[in-house]
CSV table of C-alpha atoms in Angstrom, one decimal:
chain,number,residue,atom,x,y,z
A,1,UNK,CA,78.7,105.9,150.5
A,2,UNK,CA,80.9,106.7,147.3
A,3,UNK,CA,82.1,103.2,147.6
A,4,UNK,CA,78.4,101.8,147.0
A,5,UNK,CA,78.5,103.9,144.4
A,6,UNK,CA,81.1,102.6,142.7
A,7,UNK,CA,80.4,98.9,143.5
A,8,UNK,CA,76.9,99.5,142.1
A,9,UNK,CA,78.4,101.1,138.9
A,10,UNK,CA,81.0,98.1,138.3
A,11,UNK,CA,78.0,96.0,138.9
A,12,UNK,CA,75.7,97.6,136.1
A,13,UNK,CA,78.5,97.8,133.9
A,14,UNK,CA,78.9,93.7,133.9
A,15,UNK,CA,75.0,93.5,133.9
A,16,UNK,CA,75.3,95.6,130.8
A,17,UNK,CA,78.2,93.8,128.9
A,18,UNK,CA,75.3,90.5,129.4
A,19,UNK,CA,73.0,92.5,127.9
A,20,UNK,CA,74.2,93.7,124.8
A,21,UNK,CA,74.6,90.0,123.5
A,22,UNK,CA,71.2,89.4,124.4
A,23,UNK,CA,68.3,89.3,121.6
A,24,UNK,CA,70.7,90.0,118.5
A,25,UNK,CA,69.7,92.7,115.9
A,26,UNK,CA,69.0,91.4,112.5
A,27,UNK,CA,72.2,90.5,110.4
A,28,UNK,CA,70.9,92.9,107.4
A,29,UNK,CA,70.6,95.8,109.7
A,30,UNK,CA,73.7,95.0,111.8
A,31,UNK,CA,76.1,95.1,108.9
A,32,UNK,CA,75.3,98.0,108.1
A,33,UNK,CA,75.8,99.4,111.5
A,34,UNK,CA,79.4,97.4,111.7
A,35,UNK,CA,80.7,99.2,108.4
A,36,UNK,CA,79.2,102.8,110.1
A,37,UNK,CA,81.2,102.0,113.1
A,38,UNK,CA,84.3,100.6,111.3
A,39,UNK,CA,84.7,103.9,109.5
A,40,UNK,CA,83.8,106.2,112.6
A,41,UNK,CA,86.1,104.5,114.7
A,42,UNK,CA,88.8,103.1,112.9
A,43,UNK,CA,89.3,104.8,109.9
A,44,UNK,CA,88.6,108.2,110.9
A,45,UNK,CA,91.3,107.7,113.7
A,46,UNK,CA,93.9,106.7,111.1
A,47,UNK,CA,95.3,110.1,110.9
A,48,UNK,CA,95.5,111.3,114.1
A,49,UNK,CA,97.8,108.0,114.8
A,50,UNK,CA,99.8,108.1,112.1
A,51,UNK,CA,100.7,111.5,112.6
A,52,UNK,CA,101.2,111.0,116.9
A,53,UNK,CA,103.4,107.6,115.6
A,54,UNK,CA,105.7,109.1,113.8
A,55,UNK,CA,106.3,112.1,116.0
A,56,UNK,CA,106.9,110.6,118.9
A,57,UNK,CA,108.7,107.7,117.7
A,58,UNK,CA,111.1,110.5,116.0
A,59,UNK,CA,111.2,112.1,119.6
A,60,UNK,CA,111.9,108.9,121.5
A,61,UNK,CA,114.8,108.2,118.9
A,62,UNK,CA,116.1,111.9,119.8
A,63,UNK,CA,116.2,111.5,123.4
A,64,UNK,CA,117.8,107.9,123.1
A,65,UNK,CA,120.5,109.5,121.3
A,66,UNK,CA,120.8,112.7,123.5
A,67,UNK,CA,121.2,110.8,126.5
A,68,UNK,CA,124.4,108.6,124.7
A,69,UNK,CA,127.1,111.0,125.9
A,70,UNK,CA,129.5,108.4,126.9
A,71,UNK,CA,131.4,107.2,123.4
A,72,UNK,CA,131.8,103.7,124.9
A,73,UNK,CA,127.9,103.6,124.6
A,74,UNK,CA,127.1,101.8,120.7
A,75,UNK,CA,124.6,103.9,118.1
A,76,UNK,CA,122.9,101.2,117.6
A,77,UNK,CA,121.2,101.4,121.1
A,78,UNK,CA,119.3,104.3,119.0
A,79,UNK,CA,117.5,101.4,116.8
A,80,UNK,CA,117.0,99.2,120.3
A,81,UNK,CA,115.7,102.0,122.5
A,82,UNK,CA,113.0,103.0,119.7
A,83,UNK,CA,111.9,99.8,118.9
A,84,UNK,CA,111.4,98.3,122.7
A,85,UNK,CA,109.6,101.8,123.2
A,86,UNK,CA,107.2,102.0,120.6
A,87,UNK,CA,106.3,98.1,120.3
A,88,UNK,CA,105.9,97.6,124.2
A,89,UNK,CA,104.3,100.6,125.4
A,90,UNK,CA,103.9,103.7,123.5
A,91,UNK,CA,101.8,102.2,120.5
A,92,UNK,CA,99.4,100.0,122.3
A,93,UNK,CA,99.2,101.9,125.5
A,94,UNK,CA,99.8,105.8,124.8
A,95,UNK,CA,97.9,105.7,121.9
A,96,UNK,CA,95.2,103.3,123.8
A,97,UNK,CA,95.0,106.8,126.1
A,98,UNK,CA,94.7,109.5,123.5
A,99,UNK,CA,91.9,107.3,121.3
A,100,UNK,CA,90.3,107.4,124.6
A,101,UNK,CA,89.8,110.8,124.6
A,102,UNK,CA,88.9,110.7,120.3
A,103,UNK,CA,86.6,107.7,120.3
A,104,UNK,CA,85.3,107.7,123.9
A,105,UNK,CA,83.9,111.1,123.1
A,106,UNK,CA,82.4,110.5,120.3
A,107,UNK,CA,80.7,107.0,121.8
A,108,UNK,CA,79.4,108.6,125.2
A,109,UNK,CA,78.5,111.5,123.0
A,110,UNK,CA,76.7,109.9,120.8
A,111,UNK,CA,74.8,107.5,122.6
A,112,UNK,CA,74.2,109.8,125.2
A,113,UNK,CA,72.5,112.6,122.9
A,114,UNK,CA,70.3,109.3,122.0
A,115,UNK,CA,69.7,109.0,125.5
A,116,UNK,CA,68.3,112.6,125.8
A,117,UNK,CA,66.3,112.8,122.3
A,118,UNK,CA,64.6,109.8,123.5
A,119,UNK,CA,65.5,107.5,120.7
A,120,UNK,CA,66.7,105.2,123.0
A,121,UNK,CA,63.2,104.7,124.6
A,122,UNK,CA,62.0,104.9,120.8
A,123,UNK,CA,63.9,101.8,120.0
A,124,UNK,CA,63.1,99.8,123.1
A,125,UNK,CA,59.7,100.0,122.1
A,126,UNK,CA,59.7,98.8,119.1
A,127,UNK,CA,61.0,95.7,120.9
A,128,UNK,CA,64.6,96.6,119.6
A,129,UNK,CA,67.6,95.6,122.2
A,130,UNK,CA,69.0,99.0,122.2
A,131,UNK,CA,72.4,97.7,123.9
A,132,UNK,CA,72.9,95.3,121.4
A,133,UNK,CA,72.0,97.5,118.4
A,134,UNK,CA,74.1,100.3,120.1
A,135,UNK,CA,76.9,98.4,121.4
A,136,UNK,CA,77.7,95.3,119.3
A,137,UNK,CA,78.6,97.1,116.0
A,138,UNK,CA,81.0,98.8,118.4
A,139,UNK,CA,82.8,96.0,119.9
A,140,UNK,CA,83.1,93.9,116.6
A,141,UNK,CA,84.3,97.3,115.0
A,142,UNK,CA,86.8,97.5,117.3
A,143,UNK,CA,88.6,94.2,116.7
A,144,UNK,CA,90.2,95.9,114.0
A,145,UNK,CA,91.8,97.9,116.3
A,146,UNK,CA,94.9,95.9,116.5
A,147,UNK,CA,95.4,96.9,112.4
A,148,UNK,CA,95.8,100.4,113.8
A,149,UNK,CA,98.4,100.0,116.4
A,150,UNK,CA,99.8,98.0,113.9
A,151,UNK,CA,100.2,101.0,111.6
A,152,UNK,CA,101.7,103.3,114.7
A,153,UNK,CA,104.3,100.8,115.7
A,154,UNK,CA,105.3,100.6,112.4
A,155,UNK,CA,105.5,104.7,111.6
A,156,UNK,CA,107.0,104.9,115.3
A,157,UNK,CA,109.9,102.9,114.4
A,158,UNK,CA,110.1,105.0,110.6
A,159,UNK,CA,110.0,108.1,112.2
A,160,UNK,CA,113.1,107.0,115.0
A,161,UNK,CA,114.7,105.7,112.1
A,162,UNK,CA,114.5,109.6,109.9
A,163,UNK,CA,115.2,111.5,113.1
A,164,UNK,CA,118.0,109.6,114.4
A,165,UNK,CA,119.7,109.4,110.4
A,166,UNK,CA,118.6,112.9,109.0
A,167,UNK,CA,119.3,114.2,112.4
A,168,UNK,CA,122.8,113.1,112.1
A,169,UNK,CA,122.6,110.8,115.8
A,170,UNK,CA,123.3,107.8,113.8
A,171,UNK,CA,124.1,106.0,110.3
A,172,UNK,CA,121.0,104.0,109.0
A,173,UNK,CA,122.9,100.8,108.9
A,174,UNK,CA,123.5,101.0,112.8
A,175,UNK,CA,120.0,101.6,113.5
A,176,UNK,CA,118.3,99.4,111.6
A,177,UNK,CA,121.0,96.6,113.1
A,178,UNK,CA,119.8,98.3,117.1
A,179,UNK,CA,116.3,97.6,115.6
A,180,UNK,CA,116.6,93.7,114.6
A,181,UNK,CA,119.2,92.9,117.5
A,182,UNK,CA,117.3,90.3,120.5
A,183,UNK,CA,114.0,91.1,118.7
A,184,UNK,CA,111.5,88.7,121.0
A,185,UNK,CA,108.1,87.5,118.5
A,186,UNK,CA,106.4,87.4,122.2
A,187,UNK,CA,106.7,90.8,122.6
A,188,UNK,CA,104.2,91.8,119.4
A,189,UNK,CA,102.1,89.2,120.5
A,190,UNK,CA,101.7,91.1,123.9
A,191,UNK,CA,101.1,94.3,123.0
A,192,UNK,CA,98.4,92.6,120.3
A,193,UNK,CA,96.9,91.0,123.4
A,194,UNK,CA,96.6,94.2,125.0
A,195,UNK,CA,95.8,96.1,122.2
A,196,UNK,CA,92.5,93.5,122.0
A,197,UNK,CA,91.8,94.1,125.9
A,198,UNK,CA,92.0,98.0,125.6
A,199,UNK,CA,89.7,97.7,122.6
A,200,UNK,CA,86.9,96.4,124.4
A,201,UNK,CA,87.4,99.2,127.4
A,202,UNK,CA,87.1,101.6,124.2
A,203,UNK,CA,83.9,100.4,123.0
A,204,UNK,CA,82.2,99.5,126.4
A,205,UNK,CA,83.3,102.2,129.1
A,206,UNK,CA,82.3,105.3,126.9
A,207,UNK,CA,79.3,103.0,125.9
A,208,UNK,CA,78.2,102.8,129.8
A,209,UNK,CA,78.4,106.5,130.4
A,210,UNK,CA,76.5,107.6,127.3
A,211,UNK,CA,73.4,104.7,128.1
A,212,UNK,CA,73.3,105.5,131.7
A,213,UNK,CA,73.4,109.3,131.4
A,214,UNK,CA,70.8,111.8,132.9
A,215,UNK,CA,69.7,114.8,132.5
A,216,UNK,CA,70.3,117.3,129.2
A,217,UNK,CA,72.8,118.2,126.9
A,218,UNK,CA,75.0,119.5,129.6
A,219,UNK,CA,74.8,115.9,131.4
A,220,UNK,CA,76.4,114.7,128.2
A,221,UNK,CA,79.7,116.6,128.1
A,222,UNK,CA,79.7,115.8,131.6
A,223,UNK,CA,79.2,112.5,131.0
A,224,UNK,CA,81.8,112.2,128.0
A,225,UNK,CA,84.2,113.4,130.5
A,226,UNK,CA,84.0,110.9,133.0
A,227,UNK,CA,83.6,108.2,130.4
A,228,UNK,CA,86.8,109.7,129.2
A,229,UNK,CA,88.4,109.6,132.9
A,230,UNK,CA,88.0,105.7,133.6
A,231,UNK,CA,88.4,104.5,130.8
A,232,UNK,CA,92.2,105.6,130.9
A,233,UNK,CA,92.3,105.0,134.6
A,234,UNK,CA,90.7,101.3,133.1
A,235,UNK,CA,93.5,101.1,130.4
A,236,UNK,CA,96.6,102.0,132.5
A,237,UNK,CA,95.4,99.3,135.5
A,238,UNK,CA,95.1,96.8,132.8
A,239,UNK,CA,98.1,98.0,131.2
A,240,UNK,CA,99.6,97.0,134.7
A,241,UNK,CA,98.2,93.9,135.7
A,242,UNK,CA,99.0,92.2,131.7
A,243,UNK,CA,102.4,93.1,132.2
A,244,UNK,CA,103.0,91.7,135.0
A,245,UNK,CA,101.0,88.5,133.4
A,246,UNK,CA,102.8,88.3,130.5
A,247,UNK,CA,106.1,89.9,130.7
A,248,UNK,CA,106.6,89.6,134.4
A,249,UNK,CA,108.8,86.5,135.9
């Protein structure tokens, strides 16, 4: 029975993601809703991931150097350990995870207090696509999404690079040196590609719970909950199967 369920949910979702390019909302009004959306979503999350970045980049670059007991071991492993960790998985994925829990709860929230003020219905009858109007701005907003893991690769790497000098684990020179040695292009382009994919689980999963919702405004912490709950279960699977695309042999 909770495998219907599920099939039947996977198969509304899809139905949805055909819908919301359906019947597009005017360009005047839509623009407006893209630059909302943009500043919501992106921009109000700059903070929160610079200030993660850093941090744990500075962490990762502590541990690296912690775990160098033997002297044999080069210092410059410091630079290579922080840079293959924050460019591969901790940027796009970890911080994939947490903006699930920032931005998914404020989509499902959102849309799903729509859903129970009836604005929603409001908008369908004045012959408005609500999914599109809803959900579009969302996923275009969203392609800027790569600019922000952009931002947290780069601070993760600072922040390894101040912990692991101010903290006396290594000279700047050596880490910098850990940090360019066997640096792979493909490997940015990867996490980019990810970074896209993840994006659109962002803007669609919450999205999904917050349309779909019943009930009141206890349904819609509920609600933000669950969206919160696939849509890393979503992220970590796809996390999985793209490296084993890309990256795997």
């Amino acid at each position: 029975m909770m495998l219907i369920r599920y099939i039947t949910q996977i198969g509304r979702y899809f139905l949805m993601l055909k819908e919301i390019f359906n019947k597009q909302t005017k360009w005047s009004v839509m623009r407006n809703l893209i630059f909302k959306e943009i500043d919501d979503l992106i921009i109000g999350s700059l903070g929160i991931v610079a200030f993660i970045s850093f941090f744990v980049g500075g962490v990762v670059a502590i541990q690296t150097a912690l775990n160098l007991t033997n002297p044999l071991i080069p210092k410059y492993l410091i630079g290579f350990a922080t840079r293959q960790s924050v460019i591969l998985e901790f940027a796009p994925t970890f911080i994939s995870v947490i903006m699930a829990g920032k931005m998914g709860s404020f989509i499902t929230s959102s849309i799903g207090t729509m859903r129970v003020t009836e604005q929603i219905d409001a908008l369908e009858v004045m012959g408005v696509n609500s999914l599109n109007y809803l959900v579009f701005p969302k996923i275009i907003a969203l392609l800027l999404y790569p600019f922000l893991i952009g931002i947290a690769m780069f601070l993760g790497v600072l922040g390894g690079w101040m912990a692991g000098v101010y903290g006396g684990f290594t000279s700047s020179s050596e880490f910098i040196n850990g940090a360019q040695m066997e640096f792979i292009p493909f490997h940015i382009v990867y996490a980019f590609i990810k970074t896209l994919i993840f994006a659109m689980l962002l803007a669609t999963i919450p999205s999904f719970h917050g349309y779909y919702m019943k009930g009141g405004a206890l349904e819609v912490g509920k609600a933000s909950t669950v969206a919160f709950v696939w849509t890393s279960v979503s992220i970590i699977l796809f996390n999985y199967i793209l490296t084993q695309l890309l990256l795997g042999s």
